[in-house]
Every structure is written in C-alpha cells, then in structure tokens.
PDB file of C-alpha atoms and ligand atoms in Angstrom:
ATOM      1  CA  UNK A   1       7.940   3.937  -3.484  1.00 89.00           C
ATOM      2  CA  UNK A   2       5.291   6.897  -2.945  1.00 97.00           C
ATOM      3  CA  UNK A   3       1.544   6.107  -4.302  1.00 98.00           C
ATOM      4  CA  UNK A   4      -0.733   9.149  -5.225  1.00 98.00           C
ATOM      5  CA  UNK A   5      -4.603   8.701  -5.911  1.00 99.00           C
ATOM      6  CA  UNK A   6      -4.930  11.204  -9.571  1.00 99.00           C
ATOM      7  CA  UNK A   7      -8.842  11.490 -10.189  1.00 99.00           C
ATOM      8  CA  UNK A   8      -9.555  13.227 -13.838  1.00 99.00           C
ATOM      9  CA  UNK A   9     -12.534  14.926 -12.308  1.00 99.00           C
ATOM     10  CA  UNK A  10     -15.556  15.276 -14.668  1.00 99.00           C
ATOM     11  CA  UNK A  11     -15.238  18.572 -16.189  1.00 99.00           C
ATOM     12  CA  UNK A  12     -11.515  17.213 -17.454  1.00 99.00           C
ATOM     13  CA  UNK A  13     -13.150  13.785 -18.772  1.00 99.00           C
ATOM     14  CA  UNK A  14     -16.059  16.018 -20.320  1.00 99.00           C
ATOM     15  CA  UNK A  15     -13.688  18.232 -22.285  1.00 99.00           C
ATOM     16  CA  UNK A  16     -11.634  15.545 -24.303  1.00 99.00           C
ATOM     17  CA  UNK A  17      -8.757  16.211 -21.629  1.00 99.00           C
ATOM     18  CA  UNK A  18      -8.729  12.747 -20.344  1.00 99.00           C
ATOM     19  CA  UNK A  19      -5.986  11.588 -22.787  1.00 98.00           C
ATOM     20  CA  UNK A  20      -3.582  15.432 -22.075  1.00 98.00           C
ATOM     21  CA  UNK A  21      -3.565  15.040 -18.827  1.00 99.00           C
ATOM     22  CA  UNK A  22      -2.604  11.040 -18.320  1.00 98.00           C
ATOM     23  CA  UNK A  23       0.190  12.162 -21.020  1.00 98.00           C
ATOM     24  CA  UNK A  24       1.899  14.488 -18.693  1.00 98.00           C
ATOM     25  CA  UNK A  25       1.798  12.079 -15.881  1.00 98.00           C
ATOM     26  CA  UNK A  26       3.412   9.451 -17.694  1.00 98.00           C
ATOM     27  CA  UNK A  27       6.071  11.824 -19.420  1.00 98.00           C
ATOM     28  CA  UNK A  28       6.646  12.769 -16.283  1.00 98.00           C
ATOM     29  CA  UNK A  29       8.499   9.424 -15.248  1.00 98.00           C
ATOM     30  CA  UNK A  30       5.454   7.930 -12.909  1.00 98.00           C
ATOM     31  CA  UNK A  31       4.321   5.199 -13.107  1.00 98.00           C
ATOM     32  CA  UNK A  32       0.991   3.558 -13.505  1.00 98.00           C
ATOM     33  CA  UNK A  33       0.095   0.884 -11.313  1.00 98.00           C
ATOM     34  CA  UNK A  34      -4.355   0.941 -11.148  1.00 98.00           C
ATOM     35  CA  UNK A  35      -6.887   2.996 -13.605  1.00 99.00           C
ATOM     36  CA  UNK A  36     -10.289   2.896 -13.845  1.00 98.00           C
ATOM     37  CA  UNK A  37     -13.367   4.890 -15.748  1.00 99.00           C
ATOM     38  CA  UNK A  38     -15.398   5.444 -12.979  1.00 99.00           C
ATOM     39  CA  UNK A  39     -18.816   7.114 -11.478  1.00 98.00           C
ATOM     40  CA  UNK A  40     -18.126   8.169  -8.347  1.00 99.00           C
ATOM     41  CA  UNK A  41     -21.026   7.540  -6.249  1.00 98.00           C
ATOM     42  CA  UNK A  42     -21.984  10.207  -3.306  1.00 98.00           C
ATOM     43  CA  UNK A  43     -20.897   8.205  -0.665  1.00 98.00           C
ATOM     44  CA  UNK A  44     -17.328   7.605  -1.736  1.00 98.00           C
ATOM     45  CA  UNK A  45     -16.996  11.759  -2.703  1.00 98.00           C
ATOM     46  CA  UNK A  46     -18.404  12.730   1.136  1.00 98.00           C
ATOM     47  CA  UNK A  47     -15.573   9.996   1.973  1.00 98.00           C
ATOM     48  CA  UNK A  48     -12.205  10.991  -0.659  1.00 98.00           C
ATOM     49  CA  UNK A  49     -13.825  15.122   0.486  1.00 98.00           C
ATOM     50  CA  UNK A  50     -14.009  14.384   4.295  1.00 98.00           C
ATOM     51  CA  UNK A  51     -11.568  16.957   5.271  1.00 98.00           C
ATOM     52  CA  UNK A  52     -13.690  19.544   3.850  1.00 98.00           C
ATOM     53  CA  UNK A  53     -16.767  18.333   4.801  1.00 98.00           C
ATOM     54  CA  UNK A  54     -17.531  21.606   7.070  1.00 98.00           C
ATOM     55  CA  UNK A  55     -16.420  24.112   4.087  1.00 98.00           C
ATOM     56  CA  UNK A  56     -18.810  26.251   2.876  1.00 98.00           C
ATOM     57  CA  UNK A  57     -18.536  24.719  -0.701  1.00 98.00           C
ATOM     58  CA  UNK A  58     -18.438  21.310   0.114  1.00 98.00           C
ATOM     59  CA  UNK A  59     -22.034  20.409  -1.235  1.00 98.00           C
ATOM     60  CA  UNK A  60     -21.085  22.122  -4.542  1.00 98.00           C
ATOM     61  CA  UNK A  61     -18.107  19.557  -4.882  1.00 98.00           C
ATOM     62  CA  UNK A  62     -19.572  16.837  -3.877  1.00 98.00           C
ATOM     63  CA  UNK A  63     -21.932  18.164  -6.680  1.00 98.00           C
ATOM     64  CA  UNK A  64     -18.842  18.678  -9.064  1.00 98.00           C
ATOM     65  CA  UNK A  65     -17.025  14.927  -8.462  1.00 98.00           C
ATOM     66  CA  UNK A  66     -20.221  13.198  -9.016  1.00 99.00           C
ATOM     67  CA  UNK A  67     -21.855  15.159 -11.979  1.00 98.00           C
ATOM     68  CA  UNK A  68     -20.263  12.709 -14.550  1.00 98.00           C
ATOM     69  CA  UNK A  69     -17.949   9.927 -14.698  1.00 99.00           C
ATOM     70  CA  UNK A  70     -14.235  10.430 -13.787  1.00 99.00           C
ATOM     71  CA  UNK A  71     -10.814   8.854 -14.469  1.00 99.00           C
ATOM     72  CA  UNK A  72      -9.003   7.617 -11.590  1.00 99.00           C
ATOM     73  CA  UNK A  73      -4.959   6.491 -11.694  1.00 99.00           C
ATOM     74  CA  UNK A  74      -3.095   5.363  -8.879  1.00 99.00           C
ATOM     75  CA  UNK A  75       0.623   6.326  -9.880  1.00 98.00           C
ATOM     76  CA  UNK A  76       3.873   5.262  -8.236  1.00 98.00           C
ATOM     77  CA  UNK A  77       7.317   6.677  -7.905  1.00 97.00           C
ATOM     78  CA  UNK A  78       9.807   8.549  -6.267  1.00 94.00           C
ATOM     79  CA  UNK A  79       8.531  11.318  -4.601  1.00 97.00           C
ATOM     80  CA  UNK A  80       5.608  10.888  -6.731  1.00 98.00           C
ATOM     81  CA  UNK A  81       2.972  12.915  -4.144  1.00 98.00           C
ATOM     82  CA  UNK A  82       4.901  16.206  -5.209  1.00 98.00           C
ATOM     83  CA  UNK A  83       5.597  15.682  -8.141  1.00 98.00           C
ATOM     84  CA  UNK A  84       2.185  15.406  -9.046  1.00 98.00           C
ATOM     85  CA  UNK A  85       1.497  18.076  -7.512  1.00 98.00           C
ATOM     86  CA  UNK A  86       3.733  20.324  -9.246  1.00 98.00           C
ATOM     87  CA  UNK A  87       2.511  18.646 -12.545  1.00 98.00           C
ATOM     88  CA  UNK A  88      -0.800  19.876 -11.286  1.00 99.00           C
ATOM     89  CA  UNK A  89      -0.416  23.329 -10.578  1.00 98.00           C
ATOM     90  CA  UNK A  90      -1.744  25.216  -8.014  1.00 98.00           C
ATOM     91  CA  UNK A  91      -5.297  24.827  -6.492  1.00 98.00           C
ATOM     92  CA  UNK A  92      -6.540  27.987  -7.445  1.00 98.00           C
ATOM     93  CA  UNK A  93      -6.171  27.673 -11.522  1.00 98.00           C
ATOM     94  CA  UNK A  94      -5.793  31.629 -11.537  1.00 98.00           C
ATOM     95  CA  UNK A  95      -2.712  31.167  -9.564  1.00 98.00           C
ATOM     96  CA  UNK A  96      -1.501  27.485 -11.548  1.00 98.00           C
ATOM     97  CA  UNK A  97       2.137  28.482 -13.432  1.00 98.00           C
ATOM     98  CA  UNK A  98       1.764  28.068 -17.033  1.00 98.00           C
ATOM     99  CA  UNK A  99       2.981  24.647 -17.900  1.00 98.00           C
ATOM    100  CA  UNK A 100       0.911  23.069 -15.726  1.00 99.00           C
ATOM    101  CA  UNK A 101      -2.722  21.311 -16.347  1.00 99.00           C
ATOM    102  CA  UNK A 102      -4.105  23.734 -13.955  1.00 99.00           C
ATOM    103  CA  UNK A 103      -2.414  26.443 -15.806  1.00 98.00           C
ATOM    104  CA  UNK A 104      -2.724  25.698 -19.397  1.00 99.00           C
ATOM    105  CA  UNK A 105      -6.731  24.522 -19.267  1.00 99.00           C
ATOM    106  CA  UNK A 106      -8.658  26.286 -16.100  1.00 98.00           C
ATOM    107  CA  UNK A 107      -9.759  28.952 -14.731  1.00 98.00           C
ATOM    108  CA  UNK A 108     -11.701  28.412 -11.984  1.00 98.00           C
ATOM    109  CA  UNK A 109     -11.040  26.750  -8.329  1.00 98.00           C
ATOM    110  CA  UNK A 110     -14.302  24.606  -8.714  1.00 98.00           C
ATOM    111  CA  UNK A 111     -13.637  23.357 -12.445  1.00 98.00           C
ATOM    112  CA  UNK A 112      -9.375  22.479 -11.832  1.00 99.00           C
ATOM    113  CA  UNK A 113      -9.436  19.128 -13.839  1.00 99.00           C
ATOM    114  CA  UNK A 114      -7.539  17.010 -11.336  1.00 98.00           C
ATOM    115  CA  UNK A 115      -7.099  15.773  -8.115  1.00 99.00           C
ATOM    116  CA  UNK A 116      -3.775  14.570  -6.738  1.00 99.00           C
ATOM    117  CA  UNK A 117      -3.269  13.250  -2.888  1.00 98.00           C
ATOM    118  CA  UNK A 118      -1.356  15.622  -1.032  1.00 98.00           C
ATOM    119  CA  UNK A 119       0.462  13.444   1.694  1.00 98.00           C
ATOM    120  CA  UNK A 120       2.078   9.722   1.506  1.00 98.00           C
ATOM    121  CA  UNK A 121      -0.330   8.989   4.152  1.00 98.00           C
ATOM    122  CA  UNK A 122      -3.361  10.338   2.333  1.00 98.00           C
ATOM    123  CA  UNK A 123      -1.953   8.650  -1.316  1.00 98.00           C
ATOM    124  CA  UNK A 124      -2.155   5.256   0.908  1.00 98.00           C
ATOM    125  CA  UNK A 125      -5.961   5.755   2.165  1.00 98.00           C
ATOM    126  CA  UNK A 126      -6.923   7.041  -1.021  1.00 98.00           C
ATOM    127  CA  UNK A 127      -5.270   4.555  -3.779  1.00 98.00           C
ATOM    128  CA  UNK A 128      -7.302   2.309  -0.922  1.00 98.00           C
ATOM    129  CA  UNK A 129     -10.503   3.992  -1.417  1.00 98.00           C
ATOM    130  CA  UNK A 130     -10.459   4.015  -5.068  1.00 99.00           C
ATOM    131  CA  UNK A 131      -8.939   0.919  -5.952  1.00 98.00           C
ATOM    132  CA  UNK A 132      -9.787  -2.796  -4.280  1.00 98.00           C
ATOM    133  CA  UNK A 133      -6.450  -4.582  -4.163  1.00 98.00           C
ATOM    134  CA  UNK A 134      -7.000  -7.244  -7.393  1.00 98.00           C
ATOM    135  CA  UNK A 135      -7.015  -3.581  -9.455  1.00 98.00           C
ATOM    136  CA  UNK A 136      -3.280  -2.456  -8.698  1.00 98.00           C
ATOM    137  CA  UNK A 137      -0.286  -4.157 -10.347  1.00 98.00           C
ATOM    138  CA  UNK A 138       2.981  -4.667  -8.942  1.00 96.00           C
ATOM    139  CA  UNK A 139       5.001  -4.503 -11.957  1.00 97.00           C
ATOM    140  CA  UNK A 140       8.661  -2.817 -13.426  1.00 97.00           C
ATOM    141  CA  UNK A 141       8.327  -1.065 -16.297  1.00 96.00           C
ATOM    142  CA  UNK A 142      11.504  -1.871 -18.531  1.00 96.00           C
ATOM    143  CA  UNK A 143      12.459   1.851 -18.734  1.00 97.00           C
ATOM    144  CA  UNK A 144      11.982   2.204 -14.799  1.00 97.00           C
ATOM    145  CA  UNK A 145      16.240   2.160 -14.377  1.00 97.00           C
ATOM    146  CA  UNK A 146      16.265   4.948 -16.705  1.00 98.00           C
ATOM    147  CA  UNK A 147      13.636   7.123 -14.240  1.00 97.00           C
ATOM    148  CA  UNK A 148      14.707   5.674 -11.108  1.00 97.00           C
ATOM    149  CA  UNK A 149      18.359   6.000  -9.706  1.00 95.00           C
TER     150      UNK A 149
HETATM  151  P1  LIG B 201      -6.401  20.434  -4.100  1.00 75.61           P
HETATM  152  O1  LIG B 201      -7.355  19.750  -5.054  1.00 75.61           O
HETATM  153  O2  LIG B 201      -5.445  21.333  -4.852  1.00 75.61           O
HETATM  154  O3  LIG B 201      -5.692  19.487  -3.168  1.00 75.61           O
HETATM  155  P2  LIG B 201      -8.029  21.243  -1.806  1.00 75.61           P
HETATM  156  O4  LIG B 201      -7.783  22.469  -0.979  1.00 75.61           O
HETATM  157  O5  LIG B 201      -7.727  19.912  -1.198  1.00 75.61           O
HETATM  158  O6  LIG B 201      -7.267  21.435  -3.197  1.00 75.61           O
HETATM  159  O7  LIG B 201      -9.566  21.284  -2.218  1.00 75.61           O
HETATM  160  C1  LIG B 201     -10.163  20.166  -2.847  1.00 75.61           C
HETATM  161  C2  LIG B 201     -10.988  20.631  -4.010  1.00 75.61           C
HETATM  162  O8  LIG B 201     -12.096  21.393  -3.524  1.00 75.61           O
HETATM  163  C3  LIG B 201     -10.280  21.584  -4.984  1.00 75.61           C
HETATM  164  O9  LIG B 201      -9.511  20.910  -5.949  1.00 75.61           O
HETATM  165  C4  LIG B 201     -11.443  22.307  -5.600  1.00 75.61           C
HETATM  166  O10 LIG B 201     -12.058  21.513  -6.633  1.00 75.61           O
HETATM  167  C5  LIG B 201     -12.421  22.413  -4.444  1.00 75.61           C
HETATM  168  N1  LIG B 201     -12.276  23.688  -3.741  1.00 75.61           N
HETATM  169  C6  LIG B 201     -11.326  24.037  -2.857  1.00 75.61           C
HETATM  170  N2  LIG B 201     -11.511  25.294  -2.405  1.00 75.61           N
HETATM  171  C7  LIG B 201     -12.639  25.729  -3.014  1.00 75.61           C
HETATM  172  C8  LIG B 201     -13.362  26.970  -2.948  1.00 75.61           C
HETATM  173  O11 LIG B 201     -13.015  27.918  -2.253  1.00 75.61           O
HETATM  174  N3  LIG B 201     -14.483  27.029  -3.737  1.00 75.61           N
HETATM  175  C9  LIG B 201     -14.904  26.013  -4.532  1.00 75.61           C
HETATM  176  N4  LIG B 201     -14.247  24.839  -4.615  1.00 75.61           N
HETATM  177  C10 LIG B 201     -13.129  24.713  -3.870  1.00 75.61           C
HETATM  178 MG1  LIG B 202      -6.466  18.339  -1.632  1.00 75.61          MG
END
C-alpha cells in the first residue's frame, strides 16, 4: 500500500482551511494512518526541501514552511502518491483545475496550501521524516473493502 507525506503548510492552517482540505483527502478513499499539529523547525524544512536547496527561492520557502505551525498526515492507499496529487492540483495554483485545493483556494506558487510527496520512494523518506514510528498506526478501517478492491 502507497504512503504519501500531506503537510497543510501554514498559510492553509492560518486561513481556517485545515479542516477543507483533510475533508477531501478522506472523501477521497485514503486513508489516515499518522497526524500531527506541528512547527516545523528549520532544520527539518532545509531537509523535507533538499531537492531545491540550489533554487533561487529556496530561502523564501524555507521562510514559508516555517512561518507558522503546519498540519502534517501521512495517508495510505492504493496509488495514493497520485491521487493526492491530483486532489492537489497543480503546483502553480494559476494552472490548478478547478475542483482541486490548489484550484478552488490559491493563487500563488509560494502560498499553494499543501504539500503531497511525489514518488513512493520519496512518500517512504518523508512519512519517515515527519513521523517517528510509535506515531503511525497500522490499522483497517471497516469501510476499507468498500475503497479497496
Ligand atoms: P509541489 O509542491 O507541487 O511538489 P515542487 O516543484 O516540489 O512543487 O516545489 C515545492 C514547493 O516550492 C512548491 O509547492 C512551492 O511552495 C514552492 N515553489 C516551487 N517553485 C517555486 C517558485 O518558482 N517560486 C516560489 N516558490 C516555489
Ligand atoms: Mg514537490
């Protein structure tokens, strides 16, 4: 079963979206398996932000993740990297489909709301990061037979 590291980045959690956004996760079928109100400190943002560590406007987001506290969910599922994803909307929110968080509440790249890992590789190492092992459950939900074939 895919794992995918969501973080309800601080503009999100400073709006009121906290509670919209976890909704369409968990309409969408996934399911929830860690979550935490967090502060991310500046050490684990250089870390989760890594690959972007030589862009231009990685300072501001390190800026961005760390201004206020955050929600982070690890989620679970079948094929649950893209399908986040999708649920997300594109990274630019100018760009997001309507229907999507991205799309229905932003408008710019370095407000978009939410993270989601991109990769099954990356969901592993970043569920990791996030979450120490005694915060994830192993659990069946009793409507999982009715989401997963
Ligand atoms: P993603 O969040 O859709 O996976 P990435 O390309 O991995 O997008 O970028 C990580 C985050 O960095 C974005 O969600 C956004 O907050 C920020 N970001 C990406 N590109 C830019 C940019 O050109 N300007 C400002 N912020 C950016
Ligand atoms: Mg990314």
């Amino acid at each position: 079963m895919e794992r995918t590291l969501i973080i309800i980045k601080p503009d999100a959690v400073q709006r009121g979206l906290t509670g919209e956004i976890l909704r369409r996760f968990e309409q969408r079928g996934l399911r929830i398996v860690g979550m935490k109100f967090m502060q991310v400190s500046r050490e684990l943002a250089e870390k989760h932000y890594d690959v972007h560590r030589e862009r231009p406007f990685f300072a501001g987001l390190v800026e961005y993740i760390t201004a206020s506290p955050v929600v982070v969910i690890a989620l679970e599922g079948t094929d649950a990297i893209a399908a986040a994803r999708k649920t997300i909307g594109a990274t630019k929110p100018v760009e997001a489909e309507a229907g999507t968080i991205r799309g229905d509440f932003a408008l710019e790249i370095g407000r978009n709301l939410v993270h989601g890992s991109d990769s099954v590789e990356n969901g592993q190492i970043e569920v990791a990061n996030f979450f120490v092992e005694s915060e994830l459950a192993s659990w069946e939900r009793a409507t999982d037979r009715w989401i997963f074939e």
